[in-house]
């Protein structure tokens, strides 16, 4: 089986350049007063008009605006004041006031919901009283009296409808009309026309005081249900915020003994309470390096390292993993996780906004403000929607008044059966059936219906509510998706490329073989060695069949040079593999073991300056054997090739065969063949190969299942690695990958080129990685997926971060992304379809042929239902991903 080599086209696609300019500053605002997509668009427009602002994104569902601006160019307070003065009360989230701002925003939303419930209660009472007048008729003269219904309509406008009317008028005055503007125009017009009919009965108009009552009632019902649904959608984020403890128990690290089992704590301790053993302080005041005591049942206040004690920790709120994890001294713990069993003392390593849970909250909040490109059309429409609806309403009135009623005079018959009329002006007048209505009144009703049936809210909530629910589900399961734009790209994926080492494999390499070699260009690898009077310690061994750890399989004679004079080119190697073996008494096995240890010791000294799983494995093996580290300095790393250092004053190189070739060290073909299926680290000095160390990595337990699931989803799965083709072949065989799906011996900078090459072929590529060398490929990919257990660089570059160290989460994240994007498309389709069909019906499109006429109240009910249905459809996503 042959694998693609690292040579890749240079010009098939453009590589993402590294930006040298300072990163833009991000400022987040809590913005209230937004009622629909038109309001959100108006806020965005006002933010973009401010100098220094690069981009602005407003989320209607969570009432948050994120501004990307030039560093130091924008004063957040002045920007917030500008929005507040324009009718959108705004507060910035900066520095120390962020937690207080979030708490204030939550409390403000609760108050708004309580206020809406109170207004809805009043409106429902008015609707019931209005309905009883129609149902009971002459049986209840007071309830059917026209003046009684006038009073109900007046109360509806003055009490529950007053905030809507006031906000609608203000928005219209500020040249930013919104949904409340449409509702206010409809309700006030209906009330005014009914008053005209009541005061001037000779006009022959019928009164419809019940229309504004029912219209406002349905609108308030819809807004209340919508707010409740939005709060449920944001519940996952609120749960994340609630994970952050308020206090921490600071202990004195100088105490010789810490009583970890002490339960003598005050019942009602506060931050001011002092105990000789500890002091309680606010969690955000903890500094790195301080020691904290955490008792069973408490949350860890910051990220840190366990110093004393042993316990189990519930990390389900961060990773979704329900089983508690054992924590011992040296293990890391995360803020917000729960100490389950034992008291421990921890040392703080990350505090404040640097903790894992704080970064998760920030990432989820950022994700909820990033829009999917599919929403751009909705935003464009929303910017002109209200103006368009008002124009259509005016055209509807003009058409029916001047033409429609003349073309189809029958539409004036039979539509007054449920309308209020008046036969007299006294208090006892009833609500008789009217069979004729004026063309003016019919035209006015149709114009009002157009105003109130239009639903800009559905357009504004279609995308953010789906992202809100999807990102919340992901946060609960340890899948952090950075925004709606990522969801859209996830939906388009057709190829998933995995890094091998540390991603598909555990990354915990184990040493399987040592092969010390004394080789130069003048020596035959398979011949006996006889150099002067050198003492032969390990006499001639058989040729290399493969490196299996069996001493009998070594490929050449290993000799030690004790005192060498006149042997050109070989003296310098005496201090490494050929020296200081005392007490040799003919025991070949002990001598070879000594040479093995010396080779490992040299390799460990060089690899100490590298940050790579191979280096970690060699250092770990050296420590397990109790070998002292040789002094080394002047470390140098060549990514994708190897490392070098000065060890005991001599330059030593450790790396792959190509690294050896670059240093002028020849590696025999037999030796290369013997390393098939393993990662070989060659060690050389002074142009001479000192030996080779064989390492092997194991696949993650869920690697095969994850690859099979991704294939079952119709995705092409590939493996990208800088490892040798033989090592890649061994892993690919276990995973069932074809030769064409493996890219081996690819350097870090070549990985981005490899992804660009796939993209140039029309592939939509996701890259899964965990290391620094994966960062260029993660950035180049359409979707980068980083394992949180990996490096910070990989996590920062990735668009999806997996909090758990599980490859099956790659499958779940793609599945969640696809499902969430499908919800976005469903919501947008419904929002556009509703308005596209609803407005013409309200304008009387079906009236001539079918006699169907939507009253303003019915149109208001449809409008309320439209907003609620969009939010409810987003919430149904939770049913699909129930644990």
Short mmCIF file of N, CA and C in Angstrom, two decimals, residues 357-505:
data_model
loop_
_atom_site.label_atom_id
_atom_site.label_comp_id
_atom_site.label_asym_id
_atom_site.label_seq_id
_atom_site.Cartn_x
_atom_site.Cartn_y
_atom_site.Cartn_z
N UNK A 357 -14.24 27.60 32.73
CA UNK A 357 -15.67 27.88 32.64
C UNK A 357 -15.90 29.31 32.14
N UNK A 358 -15.06 30.27 32.53
CA UNK A 358 -15.21 31.64 32.05
C UNK A 358 -14.95 31.71 30.55
N UNK A 359 -13.96 30.96 30.08
CA UNK A 359 -13.69 30.93 28.65
C UNK A 359 -14.82 30.27 27.88
N UNK A 360 -15.43 29.23 28.48
CA UNK A 360 -16.58 28.59 27.85
C UNK A 360 -17.73 29.57 27.73
N UNK A 361 -18.00 30.32 28.81
CA UNK A 361 -19.09 31.31 28.79
C UNK A 361 -18.82 32.35 27.72
N UNK A 362 -17.57 32.85 27.67
CA UNK A 362 -17.23 33.86 26.66
C UNK A 362 -17.38 33.30 25.25
N UNK A 363 -16.98 32.05 25.07
CA UNK A 363 -17.06 31.46 23.73
C UNK A 363 -18.51 31.26 23.30
N UNK A 364 -19.35 30.79 24.24
CA UNK A 364 -20.76 30.58 23.90
C UNK A 364 -21.45 31.92 23.64
N UNK A 365 -21.13 32.93 24.45
CA UNK A 365 -21.72 34.25 24.22
C UNK A 365 -21.30 34.81 22.86
N UNK A 366 -20.03 34.63 22.52
CA UNK A 366 -19.56 35.10 21.22
C UNK A 366 -20.24 34.33 20.09
N UNK A 367 -20.44 33.04 20.30
CA UNK A 367 -21.09 32.22 19.27
C UNK A 367 -22.51 32.69 19.00
N UNK A 368 -23.19 33.14 20.04
CA UNK A 368 -24.59 33.55 19.89
C UNK A 368 -24.73 34.89 19.19
N UNK A 369 -23.65 35.62 19.04
CA UNK A 369 -23.74 36.90 18.34
C UNK A 369 -23.18 36.82 16.92
N UNK A 370 -22.60 35.68 16.55
CA UNK A 370 -22.08 35.52 15.19
C UNK A 370 -23.17 34.94 14.30
N UNK A 371 -23.44 35.63 13.21
CA UNK A 371 -24.56 35.24 12.35
C UNK A 371 -24.13 34.27 11.27
N UNK A 372 -25.08 33.47 10.86
CA UNK A 372 -24.86 32.61 9.69
C UNK A 372 -25.05 33.46 8.43
N UNK A 373 -24.24 33.22 7.40
CA UNK A 373 -24.40 33.99 6.15
C UNK A 373 -25.81 33.90 5.58
N UNK A 374 -26.50 32.78 5.85
CA UNK A 374 -27.85 32.61 5.33
C UNK A 374 -28.80 33.67 5.90
N UNK A 375 -28.42 34.28 7.03
CA UNK A 375 -29.28 35.28 7.66
C UNK A 375 -29.17 36.64 7.00
N UNK A 376 -28.19 36.83 6.14
CA UNK A 376 -27.99 38.14 5.54
C UNK A 376 -29.21 38.63 4.77
N UNK A 377 -29.86 37.71 4.07
CA UNK A 377 -31.07 38.09 3.34
C UNK A 377 -32.15 38.56 4.29
N UNK A 378 -32.32 37.82 5.40
CA UNK A 378 -33.32 38.22 6.39
C UNK A 378 -33.00 39.59 6.97
N UNK A 379 -31.71 39.86 7.24
CA UNK A 379 -31.33 41.16 7.78
C UNK A 379 -31.60 42.28 6.77
N UNK A 380 -31.30 42.00 5.51
CA UNK A 380 -31.56 43.00 4.48
C UNK A 380 -33.05 43.32 4.38
N UNK A 381 -33.87 42.27 4.39
CA UNK A 381 -35.32 42.46 4.32
C UNK A 381 -35.82 43.20 5.56
N UNK A 382 -35.27 42.82 6.74
CA UNK A 382 -35.74 43.42 7.99
C UNK A 382 -35.50 44.92 8.03
N UNK A 383 -34.41 45.37 7.39
CA UNK A 383 -34.11 46.80 7.40
C UNK A 383 -35.17 47.65 6.71
N UNK A 384 -35.91 47.07 5.77
CA UNK A 384 -36.93 47.83 5.03
C UNK A 384 -38.33 47.26 5.25
N UNK A 385 -38.42 46.24 6.12
CA UNK A 385 -39.67 45.49 6.23
C UNK A 385 -40.83 46.37 6.68
N UNK A 386 -40.64 47.10 7.77
CA UNK A 386 -41.75 47.88 8.34
C UNK A 386 -42.21 48.96 7.36
N UNK A 387 -41.23 49.61 6.71
CA UNK A 387 -41.62 50.62 5.71
C UNK A 387 -42.41 49.96 4.58
N UNK A 388 -41.98 48.80 4.15
CA UNK A 388 -42.68 48.10 3.08
C UNK A 388 -44.09 47.72 3.48
N UNK A 389 -44.26 47.25 4.71
CA UNK A 389 -45.59 46.86 5.18
C UNK A 389 -46.52 48.07 5.25
N UNK A 390 -46.02 49.19 5.76
CA UNK A 390 -46.85 50.39 5.81
C UNK A 390 -47.25 50.85 4.41
N UNK A 391 -46.32 50.71 3.47
CA UNK A 391 -46.65 51.08 2.10
C UNK A 391 -47.71 50.15 1.51
N UNK A 392 -47.57 48.84 1.78
CA UNK A 392 -48.58 47.88 1.29
C UNK A 392 -49.93 48.16 1.93
N UNK A 393 -49.92 48.53 3.20
CA UNK A 393 -51.18 48.84 3.89
C UNK A 393 -51.88 50.03 3.23
N UNK A 394 -51.12 51.06 2.90
CA UNK A 394 -51.70 52.24 2.24
C UNK A 394 -52.24 51.86 0.86
N UNK A 395 -51.48 51.08 0.12
CA UNK A 395 -51.93 50.65 -1.21
C UNK A 395 -53.17 49.78 -1.12
N UNK A 396 -53.24 48.94 -0.08
CA UNK A 396 -54.43 48.09 0.11
C UNK A 396 -55.67 48.96 0.32
N UNK A 397 -55.52 49.96 1.18
CA UNK A 397 -56.66 50.85 1.44
C UNK A 397 -57.08 51.57 0.16
N UNK A 398 -56.13 52.11 -0.58
CA UNK A 398 -56.46 52.85 -1.79
C UNK A 398 -57.10 51.96 -2.84
N UNK A 399 -56.57 50.73 -2.97
CA UNK A 399 -57.12 49.83 -3.98
C UNK A 399 -58.56 49.47 -3.68
N UNK A 400 -58.83 49.04 -2.45
CA UNK A 400 -60.18 48.58 -2.14
C UNK A 400 -61.17 49.73 -2.09
N UNK A 401 -60.75 50.89 -1.66
CA UNK A 401 -61.68 52.01 -1.56
C UNK A 401 -62.04 52.56 -2.94
N UNK A 402 -61.05 52.65 -3.83
CA UNK A 402 -61.31 53.27 -5.13
C UNK A 402 -61.62 52.26 -6.23
N UNK A 403 -61.19 51.02 -6.08
CA UNK A 403 -61.39 50.06 -7.18
C UNK A 403 -62.02 48.75 -6.75
N UNK A 404 -61.52 48.17 -5.68
CA UNK A 404 -61.93 46.82 -5.30
C UNK A 404 -63.41 46.67 -5.04
N UNK A 405 -63.96 47.58 -4.27
CA UNK A 405 -65.38 47.48 -3.94
C UNK A 405 -66.27 47.75 -5.14
N UNK A 406 -65.74 48.43 -6.15
CA UNK A 406 -66.50 48.67 -7.38
C UNK A 406 -66.40 47.50 -8.33
N UNK A 407 -65.24 46.85 -8.32
CA UNK A 407 -65.08 45.67 -9.18
C UNK A 407 -65.85 44.47 -8.64
N UNK A 408 -65.85 44.33 -7.32
CA UNK A 408 -66.55 43.20 -6.67
C UNK A 408 -67.47 43.74 -5.58
N UNK A 409 -68.61 44.28 -5.96
CA UNK A 409 -69.51 44.87 -4.94
C UNK A 409 -70.04 43.85 -3.95
N UNK A 410 -69.97 42.57 -4.32
CA UNK A 410 -70.48 41.55 -3.41
C UNK A 410 -69.66 41.46 -2.13
N UNK A 411 -68.44 41.98 -2.12
CA UNK A 411 -67.61 41.85 -0.92
C UNK A 411 -68.16 42.71 0.22
N UNK A 412 -69.07 43.63 -0.10
CA UNK A 412 -69.67 44.45 0.95
C UNK A 412 -70.82 43.77 1.63
N UNK A 413 -71.19 42.57 1.15
CA UNK A 413 -72.32 41.84 1.72
C UNK A 413 -71.81 40.71 2.63
N UNK A 414 -72.50 40.52 3.72
CA UNK A 414 -72.31 39.32 4.52
C UNK A 414 -71.07 39.30 5.38
N UNK A 415 -70.41 40.42 5.57
CA UNK A 415 -69.21 40.40 6.39
C UNK A 415 -69.42 41.10 7.73
N UNK A 416 -70.66 41.41 8.05
CA UNK A 416 -70.88 42.11 9.30
C UNK A 416 -71.53 41.28 10.35
N UNK A 417 -71.67 39.99 10.13
CA UNK A 417 -72.36 39.13 11.08
C UNK A 417 -71.73 39.13 12.44
N UNK A 418 -70.40 39.26 12.51
CA UNK A 418 -69.72 39.23 13.79
C UNK A 418 -69.20 40.61 14.20
N UNK A 419 -69.71 41.66 13.49
CA UNK A 419 -69.22 42.98 13.80
C UNK A 419 -70.21 43.70 14.71
N UNK A 420 -69.65 44.65 15.45
CA UNK A 420 -70.52 45.43 16.33
C UNK A 420 -71.17 46.55 15.55
N UNK A 421 -72.47 46.76 15.75
CA UNK A 421 -73.16 47.90 15.17
C UNK A 421 -73.93 48.62 16.26
N UNK A 422 -74.71 49.60 15.91
CA UNK A 422 -75.51 50.27 16.92
C UNK A 422 -76.79 50.76 16.26
N UNK A 423 -77.90 50.45 16.91
CA UNK A 423 -79.17 50.94 16.42
C UNK A 423 -79.56 52.23 17.09
N UNK A 424 -78.91 52.51 18.21
CA UNK A 424 -79.24 53.74 18.94
C UNK A 424 -78.01 54.17 19.70
N UNK A 425 -78.01 55.35 20.27
CA UNK A 425 -76.86 55.89 20.97
C UNK A 425 -77.02 55.81 22.47
N UNK A 426 -78.14 55.20 22.94
CA UNK A 426 -78.36 55.19 24.37
C UNK A 426 -77.63 54.03 25.01
N UNK A 427 -77.60 53.99 26.33
CA UNK A 427 -76.86 52.98 27.07
C UNK A 427 -77.42 51.60 26.85
N UNK A 428 -78.65 51.51 26.41
CA UNK A 428 -79.24 50.19 26.24
C UNK A 428 -79.11 49.65 24.84
N UNK A 429 -78.42 50.35 24.00
CA UNK A 429 -78.30 49.88 22.61
C UNK A 429 -77.57 48.55 22.56
N UNK A 430 -77.98 47.69 21.64
CA UNK A 430 -77.46 46.34 21.54
C UNK A 430 -76.48 46.23 20.37
N UNK A 431 -76.13 44.98 20.04
CA UNK A 431 -75.17 44.71 18.96
C UNK A 431 -75.89 43.94 17.86
N UNK A 432 -76.69 44.60 17.03
CA UNK A 432 -77.44 43.90 15.99
C UNK A 432 -76.52 43.45 14.86
N UNK A 433 -77.02 42.50 14.08
CA UNK A 433 -76.30 41.99 12.92
C UNK A 433 -76.40 42.97 11.77
N UNK A 434 -75.26 43.24 11.15
CA UNK A 434 -75.23 44.16 10.02
C UNK A 434 -74.86 43.36 8.77
N UNK A 435 -75.61 43.52 7.73
CA UNK A 435 -75.36 42.77 6.51
C UNK A 435 -74.66 43.59 5.44
N UNK A 436 -74.56 44.87 5.65
CA UNK A 436 -73.88 45.71 4.68
C UNK A 436 -72.83 46.53 5.42
N UNK A 437 -71.71 46.78 4.79
CA UNK A 437 -70.72 47.67 5.36
C UNK A 437 -70.22 48.61 4.27
N UNK A 438 -69.70 49.73 4.69
CA UNK A 438 -69.26 50.73 3.72
C UNK A 438 -67.92 50.32 3.13
N UNK A 439 -67.69 50.83 1.92
CA UNK A 439 -66.41 50.53 1.26
C UNK A 439 -65.24 51.14 2.03
N UNK A 440 -65.49 52.31 2.66
CA UNK A 440 -64.42 52.94 3.44
C UNK A 440 -64.01 52.07 4.63
N UNK A 441 -65.02 51.53 5.32
CA UNK A 441 -64.73 50.71 6.50
C UNK A 441 -64.05 49.40 6.11
N UNK A 442 -64.52 48.77 5.03
CA UNK A 442 -63.89 47.53 4.57
C UNK A 442 -62.43 47.77 4.18
N UNK A 443 -62.20 48.85 3.47
CA UNK A 443 -60.83 49.18 3.06
C UNK A 443 -59.94 49.43 4.27
N UNK A 444 -60.52 50.09 5.27
CA UNK A 444 -59.77 50.38 6.48
C UNK A 444 -59.43 49.10 7.24
N UNK A 445 -60.39 48.18 7.32
CA UNK A 445 -60.13 46.91 8.01
C UNK A 445 -59.03 46.11 7.33
N UNK A 446 -59.09 46.08 6.01
CA UNK A 446 -58.06 45.33 5.29
C UNK A 446 -56.69 45.98 5.47
N UNK A 447 -56.63 47.30 5.48
CA UNK A 447 -55.36 47.99 5.69
C UNK A 447 -54.80 47.71 7.09
N UNK A 448 -55.70 47.71 8.07
CA UNK A 448 -55.27 47.40 9.45
C UNK A 448 -54.77 45.96 9.55
N UNK A 449 -55.48 45.03 8.91
CA UNK A 449 -55.08 43.62 8.93
C UNK A 449 -53.69 43.44 8.34
N UNK A 450 -53.39 44.18 7.28
CA UNK A 450 -52.05 44.10 6.69
C UNK A 450 -51.00 44.58 7.69
N UNK A 451 -51.31 45.64 8.40
CA UNK A 451 -50.35 46.17 9.37
C UNK A 451 -50.03 45.15 10.46
N UNK A 452 -51.04 44.51 10.99
CA UNK A 452 -50.82 43.69 12.18
C UNK A 452 -50.46 42.24 11.87
N UNK A 453 -50.70 41.78 10.64
CA UNK A 453 -50.35 40.39 10.35
C UNK A 453 -48.86 40.26 10.00
N UNK A 454 -48.25 41.34 9.54
CA UNK A 454 -46.83 41.30 9.18
C UNK A 454 -46.01 41.03 10.43
N UNK A 455 -45.01 40.17 10.32
CA UNK A 455 -44.25 39.75 11.48
C UNK A 455 -42.76 39.88 11.26
N UNK A 456 -42.20 41.05 11.54
CA UNK A 456 -40.74 41.17 11.46
C UNK A 456 -40.02 40.38 12.54
N UNK A 457 -40.72 40.06 13.64
CA UNK A 457 -40.09 39.30 14.72
C UNK A 457 -39.66 37.92 14.24
N UNK A 458 -40.50 37.27 13.45
CA UNK A 458 -40.17 35.93 12.98
C UNK A 458 -38.88 35.95 12.18
N UNK A 459 -38.68 37.00 11.36
CA UNK A 459 -37.44 37.12 10.60
C UNK A 459 -36.25 37.34 11.52
N UNK A 460 -36.45 38.16 12.55
CA UNK A 460 -35.35 38.47 13.46
C UNK A 460 -34.97 37.34 14.39
N UNK A 461 -35.92 36.46 14.71
CA UNK A 461 -35.67 35.38 15.67
C UNK A 461 -35.30 34.06 15.00
N UNK A 462 -35.46 33.97 13.69
CA UNK A 462 -35.27 32.69 13.00
C UNK A 462 -33.89 32.12 13.24
N UNK A 463 -32.85 32.91 13.04
CA UNK A 463 -31.48 32.42 13.20
C UNK A 463 -30.99 32.44 14.64
N UNK A 464 -31.10 33.57 15.36
CA UNK A 464 -30.51 33.59 16.71
C UNK A 464 -31.10 32.59 17.69
N UNK A 465 -32.41 32.30 17.59
CA UNK A 465 -32.97 31.33 18.54
C UNK A 465 -32.44 29.93 18.27
N UNK A 466 -32.29 29.57 17.00
CA UNK A 466 -31.73 28.25 16.68
C UNK A 466 -30.28 28.16 17.14
N UNK A 467 -29.50 29.22 16.92
CA UNK A 467 -28.10 29.22 17.38
C UNK A 467 -28.05 29.18 18.90
N UNK A 468 -28.97 29.90 19.54
CA UNK A 468 -29.04 29.93 21.00
C UNK A 468 -29.26 28.53 21.56
N UNK A 469 -30.22 27.82 21.00
CA UNK A 469 -30.51 26.46 21.48
C UNK A 469 -29.36 25.51 21.13
N UNK A 470 -28.87 25.59 19.89
CA UNK A 470 -27.81 24.70 19.46
C UNK A 470 -26.53 24.89 20.26
N UNK A 471 -26.13 26.14 20.48
CA UNK A 471 -24.92 26.38 21.26
C UNK A 471 -25.11 25.97 22.71
N UNK A 472 -26.34 26.11 23.22
CA UNK A 472 -26.61 25.66 24.59
C UNK A 472 -26.50 24.16 24.73
N UNK A 473 -27.06 23.43 23.78
CA UNK A 473 -26.94 21.97 23.79
C UNK A 473 -25.47 21.57 23.71
N UNK A 474 -24.74 22.24 22.84
CA UNK A 474 -23.31 21.93 22.71
C UNK A 474 -22.56 22.20 24.00
N UNK A 475 -22.86 23.32 24.67
CA UNK A 475 -22.18 23.64 25.92
C UNK A 475 -22.46 22.59 26.98
N UNK A 476 -23.68 22.08 27.02
CA UNK A 476 -24.02 21.03 27.99
C UNK A 476 -23.27 19.74 27.72
N UNK A 477 -22.90 19.52 26.47
CA UNK A 477 -22.23 18.27 26.09
C UNK A 477 -20.74 18.46 25.85
N UNK A 478 -20.22 19.63 26.16
CA UNK A 478 -18.80 19.86 25.97
C UNK A 478 -18.41 20.11 24.53
N UNK A 479 -19.36 20.60 23.71
CA UNK A 479 -19.10 20.90 22.30
C UNK A 479 -19.31 22.40 22.12
N UNK A 480 -18.23 23.13 21.94
CA UNK A 480 -18.33 24.59 21.85
C UNK A 480 -18.18 25.02 20.40
N UNK A 481 -19.28 25.49 19.81
CA UNK A 481 -19.30 25.92 18.42
C UNK A 481 -19.30 27.44 18.41
N UNK A 482 -18.40 28.03 17.64
CA UNK A 482 -18.13 29.46 17.78
C UNK A 482 -19.15 30.39 17.13
N UNK A 483 -20.12 29.90 16.37
CA UNK A 483 -21.10 30.82 15.81
C UNK A 483 -21.89 30.26 14.65
N UNK A 484 -22.86 31.06 14.19
CA UNK A 484 -23.73 30.63 13.12
C UNK A 484 -23.00 30.42 11.81
N UNK A 485 -21.95 31.21 11.56
CA UNK A 485 -21.18 31.01 10.34
C UNK A 485 -20.50 29.65 10.32
N UNK A 486 -20.08 29.18 11.50
CA UNK A 486 -19.47 27.85 11.61
C UNK A 486 -20.52 26.77 11.33
N UNK A 487 -21.72 26.97 11.82
CA UNK A 487 -22.80 26.00 11.60
C UNK A 487 -23.07 25.83 10.11
N UNK A 488 -23.06 26.94 9.39
CA UNK A 488 -23.33 26.86 7.96
C UNK A 488 -22.22 26.10 7.24
N UNK A 489 -20.97 26.33 7.66
CA UNK A 489 -19.87 25.60 7.03
C UNK A 489 -19.88 24.12 7.42
N UNK A 490 -20.29 23.82 8.65
CA UNK A 490 -20.42 22.42 9.06
C UNK A 490 -21.42 21.69 8.17
N UNK A 491 -22.51 22.38 7.86
CA UNK A 491 -23.54 21.78 7.01
C UNK A 491 -23.01 21.46 5.62
N UNK A 492 -22.00 22.19 5.16
CA UNK A 492 -21.48 22.02 3.81
C UNK A 492 -20.33 21.01 3.73
N UNK A 493 -19.86 20.51 4.87
CA UNK A 493 -18.67 19.64 4.88
C UNK A 493 -18.88 18.37 4.07
N UNK A 494 -17.80 17.95 3.40
CA UNK A 494 -17.82 16.64 2.75
C UNK A 494 -16.56 15.83 3.06
N UNK A 495 -15.57 16.45 3.73
CA UNK A 495 -14.31 15.78 4.04
C UNK A 495 -13.87 16.13 5.47
N UNK A 496 -13.43 15.12 6.21
CA UNK A 496 -12.89 15.33 7.55
C UNK A 496 -11.48 14.77 7.57
N UNK A 497 -10.52 15.63 7.91
CA UNK A 497 -9.11 15.24 7.94
C UNK A 497 -8.65 15.21 9.40
N UNK A 498 -8.12 14.07 9.84
CA UNK A 498 -7.63 13.91 11.20
C UNK A 498 -6.11 14.00 11.22
N UNK A 499 -5.58 14.72 12.18
CA UNK A 499 -4.17 14.57 12.51
C UNK A 499 -4.00 13.21 13.18
N UNK A 500 -2.84 12.60 13.04
CA UNK A 500 -2.66 11.26 13.61
C UNK A 500 -2.21 11.32 15.07
N UNK A 501 -1.00 11.80 15.30
CA UNK A 501 -0.41 11.74 16.63
C UNK A 501 -1.15 12.66 17.60
N UNK A 502 -1.69 12.08 18.65
CA UNK A 502 -2.40 12.85 19.67
C UNK A 502 -3.85 13.09 19.36
N UNK A 503 -4.28 12.79 18.15
CA UNK A 503 -5.69 12.97 17.78
C UNK A 503 -6.34 11.62 17.52
N UNK A 504 -5.94 10.95 16.46
CA UNK A 504 -6.42 9.58 16.24
C UNK A 504 -5.76 8.61 17.22
N UNK A 505 -4.54 8.92 17.62
CA UNK A 505 -3.84 8.09 18.59
C UNK A 505 -3.86 8.76 19.95
#
